[in-house]
Short mmCIF file of C-alpha atoms and ligand atoms in Angstrom, two decimals:
data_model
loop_
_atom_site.label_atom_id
_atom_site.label_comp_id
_atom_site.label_asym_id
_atom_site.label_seq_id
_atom_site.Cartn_x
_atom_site.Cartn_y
_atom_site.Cartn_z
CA UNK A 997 17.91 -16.32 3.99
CA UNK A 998 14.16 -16.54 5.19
CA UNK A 999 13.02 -15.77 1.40
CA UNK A 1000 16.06 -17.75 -0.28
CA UNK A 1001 12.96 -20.26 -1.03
CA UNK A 1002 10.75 -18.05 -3.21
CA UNK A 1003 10.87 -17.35 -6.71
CA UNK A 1004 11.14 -13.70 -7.22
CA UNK A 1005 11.41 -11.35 -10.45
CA UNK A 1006 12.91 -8.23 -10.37
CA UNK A 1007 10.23 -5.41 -10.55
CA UNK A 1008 10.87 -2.69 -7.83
CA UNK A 1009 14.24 -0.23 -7.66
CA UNK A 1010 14.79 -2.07 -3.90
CA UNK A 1011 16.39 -0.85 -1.16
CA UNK A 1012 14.45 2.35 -1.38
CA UNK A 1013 16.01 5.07 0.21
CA UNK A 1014 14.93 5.56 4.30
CA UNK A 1015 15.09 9.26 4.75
CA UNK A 1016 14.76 11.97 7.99
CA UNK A 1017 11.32 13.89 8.25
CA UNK A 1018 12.78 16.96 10.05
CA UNK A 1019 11.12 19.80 8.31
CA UNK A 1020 7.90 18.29 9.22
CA UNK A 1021 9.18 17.41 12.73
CA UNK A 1022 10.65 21.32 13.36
CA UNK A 1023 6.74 21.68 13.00
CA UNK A 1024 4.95 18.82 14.66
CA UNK A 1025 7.51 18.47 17.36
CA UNK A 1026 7.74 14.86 19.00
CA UNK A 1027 9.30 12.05 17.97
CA UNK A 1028 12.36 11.68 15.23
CA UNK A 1029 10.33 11.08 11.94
CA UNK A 1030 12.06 9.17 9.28
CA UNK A 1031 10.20 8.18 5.62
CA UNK A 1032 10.74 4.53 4.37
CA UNK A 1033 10.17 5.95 0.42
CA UNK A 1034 7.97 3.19 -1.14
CA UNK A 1035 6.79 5.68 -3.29
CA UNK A 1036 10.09 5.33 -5.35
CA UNK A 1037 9.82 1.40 -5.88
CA UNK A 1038 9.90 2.26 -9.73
CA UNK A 1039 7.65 0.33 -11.13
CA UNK A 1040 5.02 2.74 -13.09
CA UNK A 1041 5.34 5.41 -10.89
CA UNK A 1042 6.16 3.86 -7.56
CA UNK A 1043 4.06 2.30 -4.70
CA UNK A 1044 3.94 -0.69 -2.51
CA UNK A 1045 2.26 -3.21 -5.05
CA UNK A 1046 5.49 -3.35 -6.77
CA UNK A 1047 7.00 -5.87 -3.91
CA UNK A 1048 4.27 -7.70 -4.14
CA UNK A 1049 3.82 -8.34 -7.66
CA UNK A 1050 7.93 -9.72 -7.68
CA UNK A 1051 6.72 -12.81 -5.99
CA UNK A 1052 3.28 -13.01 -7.41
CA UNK A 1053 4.12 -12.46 -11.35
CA UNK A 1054 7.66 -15.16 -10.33
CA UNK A 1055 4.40 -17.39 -9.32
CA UNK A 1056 2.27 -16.88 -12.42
CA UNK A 1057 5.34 -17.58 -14.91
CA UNK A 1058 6.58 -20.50 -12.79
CA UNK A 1059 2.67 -21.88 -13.44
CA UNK A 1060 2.92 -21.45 -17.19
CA UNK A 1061 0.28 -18.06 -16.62
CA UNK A 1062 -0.08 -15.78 -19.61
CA UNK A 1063 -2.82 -13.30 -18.04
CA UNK A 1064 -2.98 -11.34 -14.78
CA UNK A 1065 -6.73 -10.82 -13.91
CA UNK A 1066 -6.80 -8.34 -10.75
CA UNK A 1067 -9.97 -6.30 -9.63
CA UNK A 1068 -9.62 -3.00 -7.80
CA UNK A 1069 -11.17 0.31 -7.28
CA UNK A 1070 -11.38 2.64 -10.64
CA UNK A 1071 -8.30 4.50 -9.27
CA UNK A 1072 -6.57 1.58 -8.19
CA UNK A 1073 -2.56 1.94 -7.98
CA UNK A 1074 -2.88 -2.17 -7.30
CA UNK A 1075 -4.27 -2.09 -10.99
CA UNK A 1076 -2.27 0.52 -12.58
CA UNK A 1077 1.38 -1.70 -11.23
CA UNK A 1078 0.16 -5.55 -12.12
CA UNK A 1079 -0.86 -3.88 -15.84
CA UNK A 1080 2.61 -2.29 -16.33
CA UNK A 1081 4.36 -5.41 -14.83
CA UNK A 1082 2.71 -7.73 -17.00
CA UNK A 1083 4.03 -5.20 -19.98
CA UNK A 1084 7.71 -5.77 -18.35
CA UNK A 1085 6.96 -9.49 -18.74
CA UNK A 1086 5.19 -10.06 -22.11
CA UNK A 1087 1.93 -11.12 -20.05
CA UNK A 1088 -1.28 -10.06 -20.80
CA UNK A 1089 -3.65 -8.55 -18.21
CA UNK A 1090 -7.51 -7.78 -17.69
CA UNK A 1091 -9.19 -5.80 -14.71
CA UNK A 1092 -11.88 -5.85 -12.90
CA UNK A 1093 -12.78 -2.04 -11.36
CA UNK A 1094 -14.92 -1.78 -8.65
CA UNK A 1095 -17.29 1.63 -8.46
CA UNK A 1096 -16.26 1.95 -5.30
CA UNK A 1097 -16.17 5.40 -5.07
CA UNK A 1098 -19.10 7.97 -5.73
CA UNK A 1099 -16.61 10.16 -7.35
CA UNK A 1100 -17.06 13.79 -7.38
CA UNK A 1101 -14.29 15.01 -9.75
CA UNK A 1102 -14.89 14.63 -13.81
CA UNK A 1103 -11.09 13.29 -13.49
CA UNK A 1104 -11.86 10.46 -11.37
CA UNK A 1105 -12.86 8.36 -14.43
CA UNK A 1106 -10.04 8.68 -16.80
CA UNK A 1107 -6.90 10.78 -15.41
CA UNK A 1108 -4.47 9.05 -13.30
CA UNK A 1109 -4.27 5.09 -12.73
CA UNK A 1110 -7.13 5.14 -15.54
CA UNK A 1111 -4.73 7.33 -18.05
CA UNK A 1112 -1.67 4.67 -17.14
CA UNK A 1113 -3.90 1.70 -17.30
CA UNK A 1114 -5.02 2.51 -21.05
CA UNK A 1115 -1.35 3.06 -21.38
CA UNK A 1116 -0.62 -0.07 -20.61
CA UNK A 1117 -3.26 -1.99 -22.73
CA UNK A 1118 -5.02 -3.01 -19.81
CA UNK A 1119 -8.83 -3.45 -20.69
CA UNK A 1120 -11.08 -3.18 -17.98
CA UNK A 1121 -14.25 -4.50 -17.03
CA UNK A 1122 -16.61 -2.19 -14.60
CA UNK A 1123 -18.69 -4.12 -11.46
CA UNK A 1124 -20.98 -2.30 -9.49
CA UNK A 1125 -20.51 -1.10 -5.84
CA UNK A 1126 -20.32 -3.96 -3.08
CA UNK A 1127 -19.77 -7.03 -6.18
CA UNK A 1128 -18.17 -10.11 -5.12
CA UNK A 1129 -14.99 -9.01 -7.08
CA UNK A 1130 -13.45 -12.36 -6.82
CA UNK A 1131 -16.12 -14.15 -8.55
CA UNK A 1132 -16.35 -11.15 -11.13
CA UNK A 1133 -12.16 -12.26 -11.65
CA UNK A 1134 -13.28 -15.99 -11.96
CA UNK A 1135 -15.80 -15.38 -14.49
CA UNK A 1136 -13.12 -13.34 -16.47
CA UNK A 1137 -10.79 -16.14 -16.31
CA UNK A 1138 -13.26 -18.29 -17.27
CA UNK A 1139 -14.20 -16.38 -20.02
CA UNK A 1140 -10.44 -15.93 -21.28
CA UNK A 1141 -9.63 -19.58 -20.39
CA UNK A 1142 -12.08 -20.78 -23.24
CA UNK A 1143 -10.47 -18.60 -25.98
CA UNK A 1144 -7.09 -20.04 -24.96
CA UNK A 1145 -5.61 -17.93 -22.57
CA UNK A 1146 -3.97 -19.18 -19.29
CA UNK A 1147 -5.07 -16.85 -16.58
CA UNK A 1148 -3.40 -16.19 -13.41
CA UNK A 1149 -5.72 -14.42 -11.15
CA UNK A 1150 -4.21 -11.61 -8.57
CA UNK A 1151 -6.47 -10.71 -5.41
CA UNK A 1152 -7.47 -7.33 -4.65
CA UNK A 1153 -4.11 -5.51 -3.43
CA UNK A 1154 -2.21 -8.45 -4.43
CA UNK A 1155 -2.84 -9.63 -0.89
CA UNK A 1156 -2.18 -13.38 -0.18
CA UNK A 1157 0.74 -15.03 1.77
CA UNK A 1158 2.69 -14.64 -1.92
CA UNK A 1159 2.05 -11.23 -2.31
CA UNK A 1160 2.95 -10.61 1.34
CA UNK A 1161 6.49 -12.02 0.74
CA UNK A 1162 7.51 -8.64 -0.40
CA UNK A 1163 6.97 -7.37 2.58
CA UNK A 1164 8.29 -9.42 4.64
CA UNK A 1165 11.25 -8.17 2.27
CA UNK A 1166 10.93 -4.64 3.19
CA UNK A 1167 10.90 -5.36 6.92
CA UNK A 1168 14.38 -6.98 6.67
CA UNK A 1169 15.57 -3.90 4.21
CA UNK A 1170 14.36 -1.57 7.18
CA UNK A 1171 15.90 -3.39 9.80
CA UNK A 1172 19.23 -3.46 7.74
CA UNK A 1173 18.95 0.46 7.24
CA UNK A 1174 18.05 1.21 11.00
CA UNK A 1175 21.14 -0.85 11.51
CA UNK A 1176 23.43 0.78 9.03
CA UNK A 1177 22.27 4.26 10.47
CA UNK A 1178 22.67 2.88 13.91
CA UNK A 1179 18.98 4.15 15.16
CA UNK A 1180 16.51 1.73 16.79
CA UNK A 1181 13.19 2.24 14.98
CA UNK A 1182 10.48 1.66 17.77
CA UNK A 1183 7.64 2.04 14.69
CA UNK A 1184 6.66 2.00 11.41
CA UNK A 1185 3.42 3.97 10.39
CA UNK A 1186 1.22 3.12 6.98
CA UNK A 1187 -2.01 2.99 5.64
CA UNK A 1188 -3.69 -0.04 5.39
CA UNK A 1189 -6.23 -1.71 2.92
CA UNK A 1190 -6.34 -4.82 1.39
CA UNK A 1191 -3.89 -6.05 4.36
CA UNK A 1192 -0.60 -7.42 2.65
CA UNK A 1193 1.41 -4.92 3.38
CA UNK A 1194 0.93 -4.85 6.98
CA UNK A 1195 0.94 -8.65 7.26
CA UNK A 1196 3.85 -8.81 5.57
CA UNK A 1197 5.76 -6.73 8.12
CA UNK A 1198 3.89 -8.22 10.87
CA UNK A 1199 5.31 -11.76 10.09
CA UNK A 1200 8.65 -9.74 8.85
CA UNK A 1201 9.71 -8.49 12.33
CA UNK A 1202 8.56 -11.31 14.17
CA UNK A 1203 10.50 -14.09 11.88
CA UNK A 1204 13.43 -11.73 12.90
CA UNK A 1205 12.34 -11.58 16.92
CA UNK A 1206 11.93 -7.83 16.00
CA UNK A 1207 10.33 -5.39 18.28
CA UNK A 1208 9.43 -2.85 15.59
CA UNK A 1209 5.63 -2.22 16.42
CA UNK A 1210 3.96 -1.98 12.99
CA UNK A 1211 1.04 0.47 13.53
CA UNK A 1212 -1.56 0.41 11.23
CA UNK A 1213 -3.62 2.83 10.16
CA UNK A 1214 -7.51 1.68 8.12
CA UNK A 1215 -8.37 3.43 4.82
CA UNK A 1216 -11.70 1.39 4.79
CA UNK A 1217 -12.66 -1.41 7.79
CA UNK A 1218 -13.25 -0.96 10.84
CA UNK A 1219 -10.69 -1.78 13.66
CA UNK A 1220 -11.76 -4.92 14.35
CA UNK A 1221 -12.36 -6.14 10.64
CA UNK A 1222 -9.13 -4.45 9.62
CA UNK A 1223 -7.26 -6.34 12.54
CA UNK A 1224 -8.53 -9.69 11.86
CA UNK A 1225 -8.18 -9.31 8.12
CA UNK A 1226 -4.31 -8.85 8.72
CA UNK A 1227 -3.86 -10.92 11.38
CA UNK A 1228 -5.44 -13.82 9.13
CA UNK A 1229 -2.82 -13.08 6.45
CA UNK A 1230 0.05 -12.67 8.67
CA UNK A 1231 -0.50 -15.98 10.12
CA UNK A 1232 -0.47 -17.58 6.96
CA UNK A 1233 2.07 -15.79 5.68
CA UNK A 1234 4.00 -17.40 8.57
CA UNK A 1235 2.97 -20.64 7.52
CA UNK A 1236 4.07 -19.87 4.04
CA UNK A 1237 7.41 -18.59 5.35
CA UNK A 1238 7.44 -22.29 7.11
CA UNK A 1239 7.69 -20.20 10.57
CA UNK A 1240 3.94 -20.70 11.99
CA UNK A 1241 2.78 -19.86 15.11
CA UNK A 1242 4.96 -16.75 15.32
CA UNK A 1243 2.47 -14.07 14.91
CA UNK A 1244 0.63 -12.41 17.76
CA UNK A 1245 -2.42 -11.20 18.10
CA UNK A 1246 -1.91 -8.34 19.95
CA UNK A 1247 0.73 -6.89 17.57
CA UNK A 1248 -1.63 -6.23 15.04
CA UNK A 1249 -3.12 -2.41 15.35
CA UNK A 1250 -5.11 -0.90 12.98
CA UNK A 1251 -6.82 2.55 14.05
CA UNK A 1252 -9.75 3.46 12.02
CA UNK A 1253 -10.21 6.89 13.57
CA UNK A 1254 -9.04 8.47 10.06
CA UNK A 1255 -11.17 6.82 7.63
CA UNK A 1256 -13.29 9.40 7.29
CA UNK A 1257 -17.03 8.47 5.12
CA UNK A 1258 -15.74 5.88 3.30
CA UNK A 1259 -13.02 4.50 0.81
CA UNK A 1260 -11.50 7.19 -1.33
CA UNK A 1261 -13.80 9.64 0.58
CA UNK A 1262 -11.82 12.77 1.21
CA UNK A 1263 -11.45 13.57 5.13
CA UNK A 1264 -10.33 17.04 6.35
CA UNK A 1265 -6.86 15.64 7.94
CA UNK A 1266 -6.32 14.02 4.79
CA UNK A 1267 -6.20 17.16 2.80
CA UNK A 1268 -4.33 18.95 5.33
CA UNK A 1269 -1.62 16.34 5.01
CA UNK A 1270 -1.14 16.00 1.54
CA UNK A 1271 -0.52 19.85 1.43
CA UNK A 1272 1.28 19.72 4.37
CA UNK A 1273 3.84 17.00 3.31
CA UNK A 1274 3.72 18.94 -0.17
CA UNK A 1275 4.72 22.26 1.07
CA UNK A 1276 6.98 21.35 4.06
CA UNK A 1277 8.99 18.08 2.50
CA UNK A 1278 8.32 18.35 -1.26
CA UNK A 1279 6.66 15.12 -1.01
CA UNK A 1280 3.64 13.69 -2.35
CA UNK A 1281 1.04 11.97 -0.88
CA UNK A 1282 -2.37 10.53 -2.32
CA UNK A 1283 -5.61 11.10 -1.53
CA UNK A 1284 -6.66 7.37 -0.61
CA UNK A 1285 -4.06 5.73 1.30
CA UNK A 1286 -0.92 7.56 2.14
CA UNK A 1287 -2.67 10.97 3.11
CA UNK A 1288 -5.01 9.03 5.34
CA UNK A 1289 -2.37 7.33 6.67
CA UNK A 1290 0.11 10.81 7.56
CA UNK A 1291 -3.23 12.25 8.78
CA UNK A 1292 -3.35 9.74 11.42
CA UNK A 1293 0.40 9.97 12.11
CA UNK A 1294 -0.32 13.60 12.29
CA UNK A 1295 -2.57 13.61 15.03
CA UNK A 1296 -0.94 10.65 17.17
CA UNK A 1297 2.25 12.97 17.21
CA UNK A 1298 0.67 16.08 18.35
CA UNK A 1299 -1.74 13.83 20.70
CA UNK A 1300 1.54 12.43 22.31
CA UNK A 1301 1.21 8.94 21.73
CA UNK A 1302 5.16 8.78 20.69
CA UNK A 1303 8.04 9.54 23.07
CA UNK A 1304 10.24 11.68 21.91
CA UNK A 1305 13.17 9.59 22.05
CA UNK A 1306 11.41 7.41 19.44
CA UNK A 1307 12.27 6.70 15.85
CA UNK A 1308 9.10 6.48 13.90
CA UNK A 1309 9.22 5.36 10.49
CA UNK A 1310 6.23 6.64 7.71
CA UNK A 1311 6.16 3.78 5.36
CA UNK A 1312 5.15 6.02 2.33
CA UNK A 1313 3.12 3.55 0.12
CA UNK A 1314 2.71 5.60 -2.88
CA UNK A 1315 -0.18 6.12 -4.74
CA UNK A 1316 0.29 10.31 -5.72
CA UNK A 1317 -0.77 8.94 -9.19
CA UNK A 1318 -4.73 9.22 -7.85
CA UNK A 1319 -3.88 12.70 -7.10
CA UNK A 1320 -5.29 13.46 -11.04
CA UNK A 1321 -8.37 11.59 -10.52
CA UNK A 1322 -9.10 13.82 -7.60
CA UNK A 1323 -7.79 17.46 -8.60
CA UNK A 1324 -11.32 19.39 -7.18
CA UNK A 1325 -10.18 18.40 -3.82
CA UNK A 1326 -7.36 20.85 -3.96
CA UNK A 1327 -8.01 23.76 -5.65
CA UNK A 1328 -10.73 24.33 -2.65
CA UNK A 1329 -8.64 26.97 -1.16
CA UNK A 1330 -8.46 29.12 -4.16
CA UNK A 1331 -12.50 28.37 -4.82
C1 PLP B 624 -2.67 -0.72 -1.89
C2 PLP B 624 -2.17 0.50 -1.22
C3 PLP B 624 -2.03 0.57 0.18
C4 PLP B 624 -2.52 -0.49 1.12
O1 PLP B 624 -1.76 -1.65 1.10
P1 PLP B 624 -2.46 -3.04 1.41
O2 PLP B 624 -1.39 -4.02 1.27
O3 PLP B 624 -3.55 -3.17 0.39
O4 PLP B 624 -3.05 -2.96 2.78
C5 PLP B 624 -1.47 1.70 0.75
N1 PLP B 624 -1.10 2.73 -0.03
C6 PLP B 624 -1.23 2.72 -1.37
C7 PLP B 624 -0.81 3.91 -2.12
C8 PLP B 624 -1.77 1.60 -2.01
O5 PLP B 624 -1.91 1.61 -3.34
#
């Protein structure tokens, strides 16, 4: 009903399946830990961008687009998902990668989202560190607009009030499946970046007078930045939804405790988590986002923040693709 308005193509294998945690409870203890599997959206190997890009690509075809231009970091999932879905669409698309990362790992450069984005006939042009990315897109459209091309230009994470539609989606899909299951979810867990994600769910739950707490956790800002970055796109999301005015302040949360040195820097939890959630749940994590992310859920459960009574949800975002571009970082043990 709320997104009967907005176009939408079909990109992602929705509902994805919300599934118990208990091997990695019977370990952690606390709370009952349930996994909202984003990971398996289908698109290209999975991951949250696939939502997004429903909305946004429905956008760019009902403008008469014929080229996604979207900047990211080198091993951007955000990337590797708008290249494939302009393949499902007969669209053409162009990248801008950030060097975001001082990568350590000889992989970092052309194994995972790299490998897929060749795959997909992406080509890719390379900004420095700290480059107004945006601009760097306009220029490219620019550039692509003279020879005849009709660009549509994608933000970084696909995060605008369109982009966020899809998760305002996957906040009424969880609230359906919490339903159908008959457990009241008190919170849903995720990393967050670029800020769509969260906002989407923010202005999700409260459209539907939900009290799911979405708790945010930063794989780059600050808390404040982080905050006010999502809190800015949940609001207009709201207005884009036609619902303003809905969104509070103080139900946006983003801890930055787990960031670590940087974007795409490796932390200590981070590692332990993606091995942890390997070896205890067969699951995979990535080094960027979703292993920050279950490192921070991690150490909130064993710190007691959650009751035990409570149903938290781990929105798994995706992004195990990265894992190639970062192999060094797990073979340590062995070293
Ligand atoms: C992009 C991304 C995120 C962060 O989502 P935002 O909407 O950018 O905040 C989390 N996890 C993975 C795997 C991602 O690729």
């Amino acid at each position: 009903m709320l997104l009967a308005p907005f176009a939408k193509v079909s990109l992602s294998h929705a509902p994805t399946p919300l599934e118990p945690l208990d091997r990695l409870r019977r370990v952690l203890g606390g709370p009952r830990l349930w996994i909202k599997r984003d990971d398996c959206t289908g698109l290209a190997q999975g991951g949250n961008k696939a939502r997004k890009l429903e909305f946004l690509v429905a956008d760019a075809l009902a403008k008469g687009c014929d080229t996604l231009i979207t900047p990211g970091a080198v091993q951007s999932n955000h990337v590797r998902m708008t290249a494939a879905a302009a393949a499902r669409f007969g669209l053409k698309a162009h990248a801008v990668l950030e060097r975001r990362v001082t990568a350590t790992d000889p992989d970092y450069e052309e194994n995972g989202n790299v490998l897929l984005d060749e795959l997909f006939g992406c080509p890719r042009s390379y900004v420095p560190s700290g480059s107004d990315v945006a601009a760097a897109c306009a220029d490219v459209a620019k550039g692509l607009a003279a020879k005849g091309a009709k660009p549509y230009v994608i933000p970084g994470g696909g995060s605008n009030p369109v982009g966020a539609l899809g998760y305002v989606a996957c906040a009424i899909e969880l609230a359906d499946q919490a339903k159908a299951l008959g457990i009241g979810v008190t919170r849903v867990v995720h990393g967050t970046g670029s800020s769509g994600t969260q906002a989407g769910l923010v202005a999700g739950f409260a459209a539907m007078k939900s009290a799911v707490e979405v708790f945010g956790i930063s794989v780059r800002h600050p808390r404040k930045k982080q905050e006010d970055m999502v809190y800015d796109l949940a609001c207009r999301t709201a207005d884009h939804l036609g619902k303003s005015g809905i969104v509070e302040r103080a139900r946006v949360v983003a801890d930055d405790a787990y960031v670590g040195p940087g974007y795409g820097q490796p932390t200590p939890g981070m590692i332990d988590a993606v091995t942890m959630l390997a070896r205890t749940e067969g699951i995979l994590l990535d080094p960027v986002y979703s292993g920050k992310a279950m490192a921070g859920l991690i150490d909130h459960v064993r710190k007691g923040t959650f009751r035990d009574d409570e149903n938290v949800v781990f929105l798994h975002t995706g992004g195990a693709t990265s894992l190639f571009g970062y192999k060094s970082l797990f073979f340590r043990e062995a070293a």
